[in-house]
Tab-separated table of N, CA and C in Angstrom:
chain	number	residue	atom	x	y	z
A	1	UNK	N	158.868	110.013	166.246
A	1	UNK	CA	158.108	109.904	165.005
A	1	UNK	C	157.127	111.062	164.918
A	2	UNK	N	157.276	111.989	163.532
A	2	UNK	CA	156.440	112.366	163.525
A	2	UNK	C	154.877	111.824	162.725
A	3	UNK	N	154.066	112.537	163.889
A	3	UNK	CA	152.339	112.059	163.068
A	3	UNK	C	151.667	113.474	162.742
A	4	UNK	N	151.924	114.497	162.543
A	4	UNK	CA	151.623	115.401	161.808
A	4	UNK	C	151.206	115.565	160.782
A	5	UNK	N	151.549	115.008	159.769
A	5	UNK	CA	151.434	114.520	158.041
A	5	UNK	C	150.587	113.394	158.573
A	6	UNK	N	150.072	112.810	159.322
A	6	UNK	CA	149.333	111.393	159.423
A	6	UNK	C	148.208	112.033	159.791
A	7	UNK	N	147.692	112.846	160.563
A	7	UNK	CA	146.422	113.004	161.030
A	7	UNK	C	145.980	114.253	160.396
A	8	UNK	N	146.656	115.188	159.976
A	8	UNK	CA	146.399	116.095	159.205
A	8	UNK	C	145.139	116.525	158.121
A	9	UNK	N	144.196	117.235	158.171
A	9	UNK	CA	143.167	116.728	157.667
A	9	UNK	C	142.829	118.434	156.803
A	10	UNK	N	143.106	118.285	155.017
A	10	UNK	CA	142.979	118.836	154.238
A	10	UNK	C	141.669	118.775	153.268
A	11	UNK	N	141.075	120.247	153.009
A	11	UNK	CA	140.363	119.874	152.000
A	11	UNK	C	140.928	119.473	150.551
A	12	UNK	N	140.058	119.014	149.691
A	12	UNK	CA	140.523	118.177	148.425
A	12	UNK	C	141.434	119.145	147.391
A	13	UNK	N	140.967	120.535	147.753
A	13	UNK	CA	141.302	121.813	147.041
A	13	UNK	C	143.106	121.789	147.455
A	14	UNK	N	143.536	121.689	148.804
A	14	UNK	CA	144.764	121.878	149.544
A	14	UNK	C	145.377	120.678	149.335
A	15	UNK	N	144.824	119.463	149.007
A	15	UNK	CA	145.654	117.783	148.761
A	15	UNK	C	146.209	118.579	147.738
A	16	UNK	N	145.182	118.157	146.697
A	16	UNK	CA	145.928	118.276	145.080
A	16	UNK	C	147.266	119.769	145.104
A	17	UNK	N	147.508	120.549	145.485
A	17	UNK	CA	148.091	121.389	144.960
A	17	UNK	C	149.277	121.182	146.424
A	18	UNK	N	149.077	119.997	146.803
A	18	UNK	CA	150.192	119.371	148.022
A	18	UNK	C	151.556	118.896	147.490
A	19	UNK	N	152.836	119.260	147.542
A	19	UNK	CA	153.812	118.498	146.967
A	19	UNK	C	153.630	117.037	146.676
A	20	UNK	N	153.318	116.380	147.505
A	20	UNK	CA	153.541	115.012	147.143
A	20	UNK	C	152.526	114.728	145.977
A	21	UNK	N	151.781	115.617	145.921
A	21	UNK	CA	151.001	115.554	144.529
A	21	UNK	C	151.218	115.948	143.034
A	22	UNK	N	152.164	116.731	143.357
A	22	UNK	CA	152.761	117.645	141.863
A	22	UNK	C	153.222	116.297	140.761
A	23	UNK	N	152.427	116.735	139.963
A	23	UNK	CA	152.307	116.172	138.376
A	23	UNK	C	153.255	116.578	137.225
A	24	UNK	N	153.940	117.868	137.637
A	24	UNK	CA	154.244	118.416	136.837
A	24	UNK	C	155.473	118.120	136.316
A	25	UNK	N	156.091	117.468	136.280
A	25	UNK	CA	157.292	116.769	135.973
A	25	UNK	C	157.188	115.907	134.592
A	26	UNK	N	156.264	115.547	134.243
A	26	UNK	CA	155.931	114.618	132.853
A	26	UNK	C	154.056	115.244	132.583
A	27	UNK	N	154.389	114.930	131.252
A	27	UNK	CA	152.819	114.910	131.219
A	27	UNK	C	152.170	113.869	131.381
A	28	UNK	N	150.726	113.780	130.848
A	28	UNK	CA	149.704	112.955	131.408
A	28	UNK	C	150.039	111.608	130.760
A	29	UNK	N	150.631	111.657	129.333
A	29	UNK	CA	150.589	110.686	128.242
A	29	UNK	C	152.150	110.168	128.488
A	30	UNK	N	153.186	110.970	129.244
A	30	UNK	CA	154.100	110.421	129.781
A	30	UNK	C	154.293	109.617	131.414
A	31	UNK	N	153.449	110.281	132.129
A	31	UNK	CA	153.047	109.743	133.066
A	31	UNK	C	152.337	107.693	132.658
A	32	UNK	N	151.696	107.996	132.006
A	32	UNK	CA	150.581	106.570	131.746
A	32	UNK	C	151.926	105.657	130.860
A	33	UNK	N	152.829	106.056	129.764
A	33	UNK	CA	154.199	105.018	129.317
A	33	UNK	C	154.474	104.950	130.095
A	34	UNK	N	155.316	105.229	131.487
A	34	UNK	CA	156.713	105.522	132.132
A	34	UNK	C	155.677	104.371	133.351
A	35	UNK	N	154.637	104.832	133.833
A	35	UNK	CA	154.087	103.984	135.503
A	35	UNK	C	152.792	103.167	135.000
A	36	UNK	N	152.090	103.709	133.940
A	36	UNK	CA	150.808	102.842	133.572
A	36	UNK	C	151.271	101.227	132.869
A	37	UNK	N	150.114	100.142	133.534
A	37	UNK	CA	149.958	99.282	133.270
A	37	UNK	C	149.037	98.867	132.948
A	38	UNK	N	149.042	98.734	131.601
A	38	UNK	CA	147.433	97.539	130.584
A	38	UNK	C	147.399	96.820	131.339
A	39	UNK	N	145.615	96.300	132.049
A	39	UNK	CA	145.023	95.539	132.461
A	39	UNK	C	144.104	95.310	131.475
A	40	UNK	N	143.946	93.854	130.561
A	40	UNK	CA	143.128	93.351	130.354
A	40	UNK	C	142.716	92.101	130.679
A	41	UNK	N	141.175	92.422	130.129
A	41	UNK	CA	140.287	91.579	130.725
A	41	UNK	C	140.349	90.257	131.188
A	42	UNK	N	139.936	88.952	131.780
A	42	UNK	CA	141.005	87.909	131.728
A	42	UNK	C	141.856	87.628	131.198
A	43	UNK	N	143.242	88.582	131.281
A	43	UNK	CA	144.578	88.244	130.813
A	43	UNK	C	144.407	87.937	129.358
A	44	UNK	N	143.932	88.683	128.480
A	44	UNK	CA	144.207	88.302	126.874
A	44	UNK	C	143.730	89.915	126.647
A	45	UNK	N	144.096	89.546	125.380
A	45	UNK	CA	143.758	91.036	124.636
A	45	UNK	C	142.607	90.611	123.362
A	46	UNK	N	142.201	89.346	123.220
A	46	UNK	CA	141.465	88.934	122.480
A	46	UNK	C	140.080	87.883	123.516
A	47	UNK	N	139.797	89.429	124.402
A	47	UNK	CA	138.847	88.726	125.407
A	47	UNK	C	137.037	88.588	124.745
A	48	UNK	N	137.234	89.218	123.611
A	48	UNK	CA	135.582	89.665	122.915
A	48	UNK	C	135.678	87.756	122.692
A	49	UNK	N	136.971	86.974	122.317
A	49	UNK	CA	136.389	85.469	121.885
A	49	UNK	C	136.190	84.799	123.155
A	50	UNK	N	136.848	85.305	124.219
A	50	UNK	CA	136.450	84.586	125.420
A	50	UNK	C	134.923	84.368	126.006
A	51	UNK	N	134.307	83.116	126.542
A	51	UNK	CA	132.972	82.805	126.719
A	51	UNK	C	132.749	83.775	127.926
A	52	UNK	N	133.428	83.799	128.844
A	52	UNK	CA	133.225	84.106	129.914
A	52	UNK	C	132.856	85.896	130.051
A	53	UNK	N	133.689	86.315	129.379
A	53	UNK	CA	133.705	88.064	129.225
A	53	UNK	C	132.555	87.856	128.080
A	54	UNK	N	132.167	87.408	127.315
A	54	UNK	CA	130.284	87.461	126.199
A	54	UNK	C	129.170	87.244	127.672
A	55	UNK	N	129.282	86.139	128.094
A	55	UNK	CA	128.626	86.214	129.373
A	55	UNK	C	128.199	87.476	129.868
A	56	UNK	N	129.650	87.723	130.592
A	56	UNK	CA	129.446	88.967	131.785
A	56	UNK	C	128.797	90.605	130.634
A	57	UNK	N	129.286	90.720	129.978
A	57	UNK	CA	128.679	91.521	128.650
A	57	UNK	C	127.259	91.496	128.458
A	58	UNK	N	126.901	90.543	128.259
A	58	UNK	CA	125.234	90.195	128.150
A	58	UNK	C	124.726	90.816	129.554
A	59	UNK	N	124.644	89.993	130.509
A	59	UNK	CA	124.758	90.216	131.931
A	59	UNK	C	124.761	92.067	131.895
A	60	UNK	N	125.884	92.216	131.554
A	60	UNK	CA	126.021	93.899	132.220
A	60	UNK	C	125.173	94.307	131.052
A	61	UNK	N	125.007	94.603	129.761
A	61	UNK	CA	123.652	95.106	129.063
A	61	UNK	C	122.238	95.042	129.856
A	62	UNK	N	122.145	93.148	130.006
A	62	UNK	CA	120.458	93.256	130.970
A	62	UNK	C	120.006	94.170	131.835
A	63	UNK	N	121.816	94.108	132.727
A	63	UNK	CA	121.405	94.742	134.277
A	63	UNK	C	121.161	96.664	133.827
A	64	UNK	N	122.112	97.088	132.870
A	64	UNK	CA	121.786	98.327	132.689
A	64	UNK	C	120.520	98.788	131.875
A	65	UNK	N	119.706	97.392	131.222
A	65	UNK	CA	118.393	97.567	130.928
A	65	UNK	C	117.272	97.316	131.683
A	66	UNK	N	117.752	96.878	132.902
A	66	UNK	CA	116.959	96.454	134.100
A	66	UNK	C	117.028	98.054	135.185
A	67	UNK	N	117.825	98.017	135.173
A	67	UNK	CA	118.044	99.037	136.203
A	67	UNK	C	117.171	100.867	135.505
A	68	UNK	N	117.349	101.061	134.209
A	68	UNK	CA	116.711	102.140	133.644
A	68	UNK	C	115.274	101.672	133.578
A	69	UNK	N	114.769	100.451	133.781
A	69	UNK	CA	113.457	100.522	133.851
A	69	UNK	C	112.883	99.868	135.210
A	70	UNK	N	113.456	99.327	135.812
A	70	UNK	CA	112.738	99.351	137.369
A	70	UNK	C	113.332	100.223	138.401
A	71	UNK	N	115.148	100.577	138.397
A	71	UNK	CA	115.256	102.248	138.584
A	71	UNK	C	114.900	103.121	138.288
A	72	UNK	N	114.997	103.680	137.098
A	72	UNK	CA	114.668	105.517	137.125
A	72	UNK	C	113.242	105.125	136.916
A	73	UNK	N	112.741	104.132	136.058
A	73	UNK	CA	110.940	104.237	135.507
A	73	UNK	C	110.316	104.490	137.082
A	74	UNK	N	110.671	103.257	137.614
A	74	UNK	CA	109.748	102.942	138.642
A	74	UNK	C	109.999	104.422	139.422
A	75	UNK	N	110.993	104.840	139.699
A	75	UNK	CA	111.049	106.238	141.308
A	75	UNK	C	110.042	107.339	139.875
A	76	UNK	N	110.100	107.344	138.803
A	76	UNK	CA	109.218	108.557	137.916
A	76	UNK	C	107.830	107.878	138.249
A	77	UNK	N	107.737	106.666	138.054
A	77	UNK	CA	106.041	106.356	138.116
A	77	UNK	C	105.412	106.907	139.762
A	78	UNK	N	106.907	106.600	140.579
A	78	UNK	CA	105.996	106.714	142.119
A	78	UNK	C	105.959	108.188	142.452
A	79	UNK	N	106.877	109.238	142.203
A	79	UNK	CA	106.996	110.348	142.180
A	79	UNK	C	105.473	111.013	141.714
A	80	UNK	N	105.166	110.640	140.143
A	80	UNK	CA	104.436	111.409	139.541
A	80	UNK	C	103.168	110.334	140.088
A	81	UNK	N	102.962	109.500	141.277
A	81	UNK	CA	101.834	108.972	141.451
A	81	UNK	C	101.124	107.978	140.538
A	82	UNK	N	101.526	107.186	139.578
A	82	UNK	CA	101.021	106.649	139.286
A	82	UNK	C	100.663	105.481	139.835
A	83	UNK	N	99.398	104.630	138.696
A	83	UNK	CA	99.304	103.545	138.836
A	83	UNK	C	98.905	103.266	137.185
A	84	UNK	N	99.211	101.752	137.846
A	84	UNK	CA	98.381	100.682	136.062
A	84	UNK	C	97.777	101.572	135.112
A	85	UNK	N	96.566	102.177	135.380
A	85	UNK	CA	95.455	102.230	135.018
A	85	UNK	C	96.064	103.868	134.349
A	86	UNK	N	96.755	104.514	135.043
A	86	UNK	CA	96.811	106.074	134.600
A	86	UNK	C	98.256	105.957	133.807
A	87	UNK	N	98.642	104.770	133.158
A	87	UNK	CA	99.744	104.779	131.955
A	87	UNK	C	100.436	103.425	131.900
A	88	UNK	N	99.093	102.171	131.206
A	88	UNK	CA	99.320	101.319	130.846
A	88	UNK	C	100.955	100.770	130.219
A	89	UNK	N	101.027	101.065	128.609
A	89	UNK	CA	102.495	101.224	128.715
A	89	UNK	C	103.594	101.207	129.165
A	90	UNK	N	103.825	102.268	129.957
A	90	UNK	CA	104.499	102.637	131.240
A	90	UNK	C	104.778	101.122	131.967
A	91	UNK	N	103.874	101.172	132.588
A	91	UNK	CA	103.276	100.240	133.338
A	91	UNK	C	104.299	99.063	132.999
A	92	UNK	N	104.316	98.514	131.733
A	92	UNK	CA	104.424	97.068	131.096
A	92	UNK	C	105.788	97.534	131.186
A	93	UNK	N	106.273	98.410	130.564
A	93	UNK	CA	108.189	98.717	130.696
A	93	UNK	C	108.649	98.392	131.566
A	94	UNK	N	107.915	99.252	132.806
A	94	UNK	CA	108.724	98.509	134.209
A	94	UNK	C	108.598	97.459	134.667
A	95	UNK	N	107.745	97.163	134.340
A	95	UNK	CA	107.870	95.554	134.577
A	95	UNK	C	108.445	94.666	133.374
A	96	UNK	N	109.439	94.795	133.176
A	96	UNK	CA	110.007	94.453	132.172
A	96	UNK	C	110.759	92.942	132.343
A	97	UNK	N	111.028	92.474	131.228
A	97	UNK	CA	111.872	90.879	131.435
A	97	UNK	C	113.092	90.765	131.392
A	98	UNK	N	114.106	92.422	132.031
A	98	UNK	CA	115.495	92.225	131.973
A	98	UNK	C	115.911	91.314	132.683
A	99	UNK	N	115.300	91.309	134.614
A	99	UNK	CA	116.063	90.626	135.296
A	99	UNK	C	116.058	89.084	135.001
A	100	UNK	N	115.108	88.814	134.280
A	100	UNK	CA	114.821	87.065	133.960
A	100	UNK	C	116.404	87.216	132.846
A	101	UNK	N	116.614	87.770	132.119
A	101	UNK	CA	117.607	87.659	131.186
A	101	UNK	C	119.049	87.504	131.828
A	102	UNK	N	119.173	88.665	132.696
A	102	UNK	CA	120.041	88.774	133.916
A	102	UNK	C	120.478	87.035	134.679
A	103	UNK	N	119.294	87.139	135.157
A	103	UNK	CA	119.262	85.803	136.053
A	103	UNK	C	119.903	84.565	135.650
A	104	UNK	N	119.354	84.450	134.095
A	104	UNK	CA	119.446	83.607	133.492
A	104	UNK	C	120.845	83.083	132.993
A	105	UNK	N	121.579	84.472	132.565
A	105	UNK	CA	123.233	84.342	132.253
A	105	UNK	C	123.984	84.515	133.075
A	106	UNK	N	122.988	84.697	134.100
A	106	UNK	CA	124.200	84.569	135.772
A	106	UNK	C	124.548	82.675	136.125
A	107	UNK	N	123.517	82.070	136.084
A	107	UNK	CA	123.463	80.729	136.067
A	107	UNK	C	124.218	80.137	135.095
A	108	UNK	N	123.822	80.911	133.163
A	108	UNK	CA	125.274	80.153	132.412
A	108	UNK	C	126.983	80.130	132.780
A	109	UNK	N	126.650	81.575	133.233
A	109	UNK	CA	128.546	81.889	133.739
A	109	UNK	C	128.471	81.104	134.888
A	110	UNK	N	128.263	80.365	135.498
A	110	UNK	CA	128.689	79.740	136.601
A	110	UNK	C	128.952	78.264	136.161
A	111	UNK	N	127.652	77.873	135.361
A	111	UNK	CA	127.911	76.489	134.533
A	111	UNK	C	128.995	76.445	133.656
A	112	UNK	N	129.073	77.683	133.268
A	112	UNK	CA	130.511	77.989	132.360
A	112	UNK	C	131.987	77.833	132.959
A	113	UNK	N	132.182	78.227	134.507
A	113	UNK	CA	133.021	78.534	135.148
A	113	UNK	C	133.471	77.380	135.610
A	114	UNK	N	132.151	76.456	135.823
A	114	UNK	CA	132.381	75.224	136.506
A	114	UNK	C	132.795	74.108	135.225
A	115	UNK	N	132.674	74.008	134.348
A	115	UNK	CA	133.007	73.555	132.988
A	115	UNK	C	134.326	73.835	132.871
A	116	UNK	N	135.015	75.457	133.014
A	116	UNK	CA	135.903	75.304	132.706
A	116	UNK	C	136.749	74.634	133.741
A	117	UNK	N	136.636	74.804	134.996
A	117	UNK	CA	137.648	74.434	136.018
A	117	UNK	C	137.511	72.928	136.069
A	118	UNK	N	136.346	72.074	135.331
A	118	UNK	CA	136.396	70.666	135.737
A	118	UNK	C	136.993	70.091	133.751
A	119	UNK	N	137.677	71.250	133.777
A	119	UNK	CA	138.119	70.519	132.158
A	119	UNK	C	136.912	69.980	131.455
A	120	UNK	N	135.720	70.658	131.093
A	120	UNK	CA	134.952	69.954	130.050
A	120	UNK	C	134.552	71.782	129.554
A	121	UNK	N	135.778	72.629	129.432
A	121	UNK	CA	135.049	73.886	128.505
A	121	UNK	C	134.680	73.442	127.120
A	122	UNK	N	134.680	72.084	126.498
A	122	UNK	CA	134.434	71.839	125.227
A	122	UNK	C	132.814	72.258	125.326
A	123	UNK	N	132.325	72.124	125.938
A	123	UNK	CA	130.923	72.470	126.273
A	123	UNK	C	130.111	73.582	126.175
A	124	UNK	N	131.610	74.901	126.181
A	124	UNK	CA	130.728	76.255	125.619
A	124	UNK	C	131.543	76.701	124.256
A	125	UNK	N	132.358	75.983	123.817
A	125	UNK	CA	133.133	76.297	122.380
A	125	UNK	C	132.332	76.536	121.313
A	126	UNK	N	132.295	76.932	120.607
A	126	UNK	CA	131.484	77.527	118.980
A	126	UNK	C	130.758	78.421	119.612
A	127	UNK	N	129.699	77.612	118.906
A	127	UNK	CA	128.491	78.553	118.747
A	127	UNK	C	127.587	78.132	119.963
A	128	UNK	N	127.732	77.246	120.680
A	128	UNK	CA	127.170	76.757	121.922
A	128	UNK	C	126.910	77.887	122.971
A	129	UNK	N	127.756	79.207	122.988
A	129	UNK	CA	127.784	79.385	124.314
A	129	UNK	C	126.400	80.747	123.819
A	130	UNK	N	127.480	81.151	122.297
A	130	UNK	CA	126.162	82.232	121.489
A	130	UNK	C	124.443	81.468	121.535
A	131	UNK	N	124.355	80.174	121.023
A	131	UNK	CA	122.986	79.291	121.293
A	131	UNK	C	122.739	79.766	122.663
A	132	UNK	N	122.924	79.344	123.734
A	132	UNK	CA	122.983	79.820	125.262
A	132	UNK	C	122.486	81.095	125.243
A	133	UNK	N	123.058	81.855	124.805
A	133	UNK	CA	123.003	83.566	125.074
A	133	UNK	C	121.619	83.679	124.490
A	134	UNK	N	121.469	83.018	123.386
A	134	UNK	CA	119.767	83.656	122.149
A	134	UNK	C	118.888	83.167	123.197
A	135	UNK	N	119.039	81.680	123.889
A	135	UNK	CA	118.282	81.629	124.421
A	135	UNK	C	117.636	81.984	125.634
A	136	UNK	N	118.694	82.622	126.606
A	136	UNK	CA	118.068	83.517	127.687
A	136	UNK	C	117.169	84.594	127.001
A	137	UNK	N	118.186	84.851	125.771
A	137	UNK	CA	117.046	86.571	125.476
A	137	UNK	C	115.723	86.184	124.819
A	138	UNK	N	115.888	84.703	124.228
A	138	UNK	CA	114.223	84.970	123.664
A	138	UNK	C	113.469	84.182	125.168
A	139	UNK	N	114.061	83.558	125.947
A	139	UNK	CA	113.235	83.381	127.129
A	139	UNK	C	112.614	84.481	127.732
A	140	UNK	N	113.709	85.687	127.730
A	140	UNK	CA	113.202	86.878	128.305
A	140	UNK	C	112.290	87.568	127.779
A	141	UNK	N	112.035	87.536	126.433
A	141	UNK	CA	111.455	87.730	125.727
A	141	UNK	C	109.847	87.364	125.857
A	142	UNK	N	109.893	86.419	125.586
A	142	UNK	CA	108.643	85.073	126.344
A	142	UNK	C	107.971	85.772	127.312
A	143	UNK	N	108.751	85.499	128.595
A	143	UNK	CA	108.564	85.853	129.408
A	143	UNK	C	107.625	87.127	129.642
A	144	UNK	N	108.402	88.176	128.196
A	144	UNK	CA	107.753	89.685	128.697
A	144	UNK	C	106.605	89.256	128.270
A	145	UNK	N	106.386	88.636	126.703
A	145	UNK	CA	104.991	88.536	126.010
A	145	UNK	C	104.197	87.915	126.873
A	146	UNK	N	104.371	86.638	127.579
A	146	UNK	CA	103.515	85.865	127.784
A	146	UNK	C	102.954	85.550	129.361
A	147	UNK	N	103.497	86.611	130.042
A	147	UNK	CA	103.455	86.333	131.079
A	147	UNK	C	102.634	87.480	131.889
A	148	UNK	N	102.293	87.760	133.637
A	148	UNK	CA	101.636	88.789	133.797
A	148	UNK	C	103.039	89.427	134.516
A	149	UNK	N	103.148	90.641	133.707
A	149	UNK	CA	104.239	91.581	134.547
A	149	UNK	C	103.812	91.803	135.563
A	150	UNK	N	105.197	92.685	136.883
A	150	UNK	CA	105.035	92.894	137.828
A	150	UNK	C	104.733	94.531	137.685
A	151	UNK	N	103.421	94.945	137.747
A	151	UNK	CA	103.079	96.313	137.682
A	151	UNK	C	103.460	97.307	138.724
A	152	UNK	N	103.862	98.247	138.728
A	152	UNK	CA	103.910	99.473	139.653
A	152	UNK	C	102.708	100.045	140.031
A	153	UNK	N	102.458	100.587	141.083
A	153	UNK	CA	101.780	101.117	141.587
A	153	UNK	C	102.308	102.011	142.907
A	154	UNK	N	101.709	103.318	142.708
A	154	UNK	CA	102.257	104.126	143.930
A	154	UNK	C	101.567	103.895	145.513
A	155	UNK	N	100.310	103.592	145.269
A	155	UNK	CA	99.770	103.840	146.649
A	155	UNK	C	100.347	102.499	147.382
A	156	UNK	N	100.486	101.629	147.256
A	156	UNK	CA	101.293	100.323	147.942
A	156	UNK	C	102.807	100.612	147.856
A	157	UNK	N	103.168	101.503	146.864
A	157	UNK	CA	104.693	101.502	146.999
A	157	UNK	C	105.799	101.004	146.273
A	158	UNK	N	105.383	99.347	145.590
A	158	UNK	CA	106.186	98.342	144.949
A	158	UNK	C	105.032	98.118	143.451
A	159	UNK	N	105.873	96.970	142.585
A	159	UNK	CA	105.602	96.386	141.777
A	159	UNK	C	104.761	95.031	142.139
A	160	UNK	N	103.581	94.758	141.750
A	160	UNK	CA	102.711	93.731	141.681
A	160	UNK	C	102.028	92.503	140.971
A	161	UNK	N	101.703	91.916	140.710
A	161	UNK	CA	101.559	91.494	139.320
A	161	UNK	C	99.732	91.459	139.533
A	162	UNK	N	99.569	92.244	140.622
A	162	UNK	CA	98.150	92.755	141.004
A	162	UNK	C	97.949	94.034	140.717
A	163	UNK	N	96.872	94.609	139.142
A	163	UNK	CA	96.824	95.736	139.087
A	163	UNK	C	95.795	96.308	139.846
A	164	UNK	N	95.714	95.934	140.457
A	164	UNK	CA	94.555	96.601	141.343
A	164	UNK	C	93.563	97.488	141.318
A	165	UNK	N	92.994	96.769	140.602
A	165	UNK	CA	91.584	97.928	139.887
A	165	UNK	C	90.516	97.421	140.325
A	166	UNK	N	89.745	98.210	140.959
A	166	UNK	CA	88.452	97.857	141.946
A	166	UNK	C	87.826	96.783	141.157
A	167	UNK	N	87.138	95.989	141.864
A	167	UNK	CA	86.161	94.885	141.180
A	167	UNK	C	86.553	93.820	140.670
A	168	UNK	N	88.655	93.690	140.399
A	168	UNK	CA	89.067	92.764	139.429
A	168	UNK	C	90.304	92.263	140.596
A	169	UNK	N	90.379	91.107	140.993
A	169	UNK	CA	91.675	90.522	141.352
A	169	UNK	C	92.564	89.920	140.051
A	170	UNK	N	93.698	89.123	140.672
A	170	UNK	CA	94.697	88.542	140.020
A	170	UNK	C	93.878	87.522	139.438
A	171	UNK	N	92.918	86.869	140.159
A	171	UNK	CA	92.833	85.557	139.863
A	171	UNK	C	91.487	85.468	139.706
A	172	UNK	N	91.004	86.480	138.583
A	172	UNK	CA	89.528	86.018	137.815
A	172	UNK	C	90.369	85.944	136.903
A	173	UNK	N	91.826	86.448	136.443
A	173	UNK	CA	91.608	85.980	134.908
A	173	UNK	C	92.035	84.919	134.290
């Protein structure tokens, strides 16, 4: 047996232009008819009515509105040194009420999941599952208005819901 071709170790430049790689026989749009296979989303092509894919949708919006503001905000606030006090605003963004929104439709899709597998999906049909959905976001919502965000601050490192301004704790107010 040979192991020559097995241990062989090419840069990415020398793979691609490797026989067993040559493309050139069909094009790209003949290649994808002739070997490509449609994968959709749980097995339908009319997955936008499915509860489960609105779920995960919501879900993936939060998390990519979560992640641009306690990812990139927060590493810009600690970079450029901030705290509370030197860009209020700021401040309140990153501490924002995506992950409560997040959280929240992670728990429906599971109640959802478990509904469907115990035969009672009558439970997220109509407008039930959309009701569900308004209400994580105006919870999250809530949440941002009414609650004390978790502030950034550089010299500790993390988010707090202690802005830490000499003379004032959490809990005079």
């Amino acid at each position: 047996m040979d192991y020559s071709q097995w241990c062989t170790i090419r840069l990415i430049t020398a793979t691609i232009n490797a026989p067993e790689y040559d493309c050139s026989l069909h094009t790209a749009e003949e290649w994808t008819v002739l070997f490509g296979t449609p994968r959709y989303a749980f097995e339908s092509k009319d997955r936008k009515q499915k509860n489960t894919f609105q779920f995960m949708f919501l879900i993936a919006l939060a998390d990519m509105g979560g992640l641009c503001c306690i990812g990139s905000l927060f590493g810009y606030v600690m970079i450029s040194g901030g705290v509370y006090c030197s860009n209020p605003p700021l401040g309140l963004i990153v501490g924002s009420g995506f992950w409560i929104i997040s959280s929240t439709n992670c728990i429906l899709l599971v109640i959802n999941r478990m509904c469907e597998l115990t035969d009672r999906a009558w439970v997220f049909k109509g407008w039930s599952s959309s009701m569900c959905m308004l209400a994580t976001i105006v919870y999250g919502i809530l949440e941002l208005l009414f609650t004390r965000p978790p502030l950034p601050n550089s010299t500790q490192q993390f988010c707090d819901f202690n802005p830490y301004i000499p003379g004032h704790t959490a809990d005079d107010v």
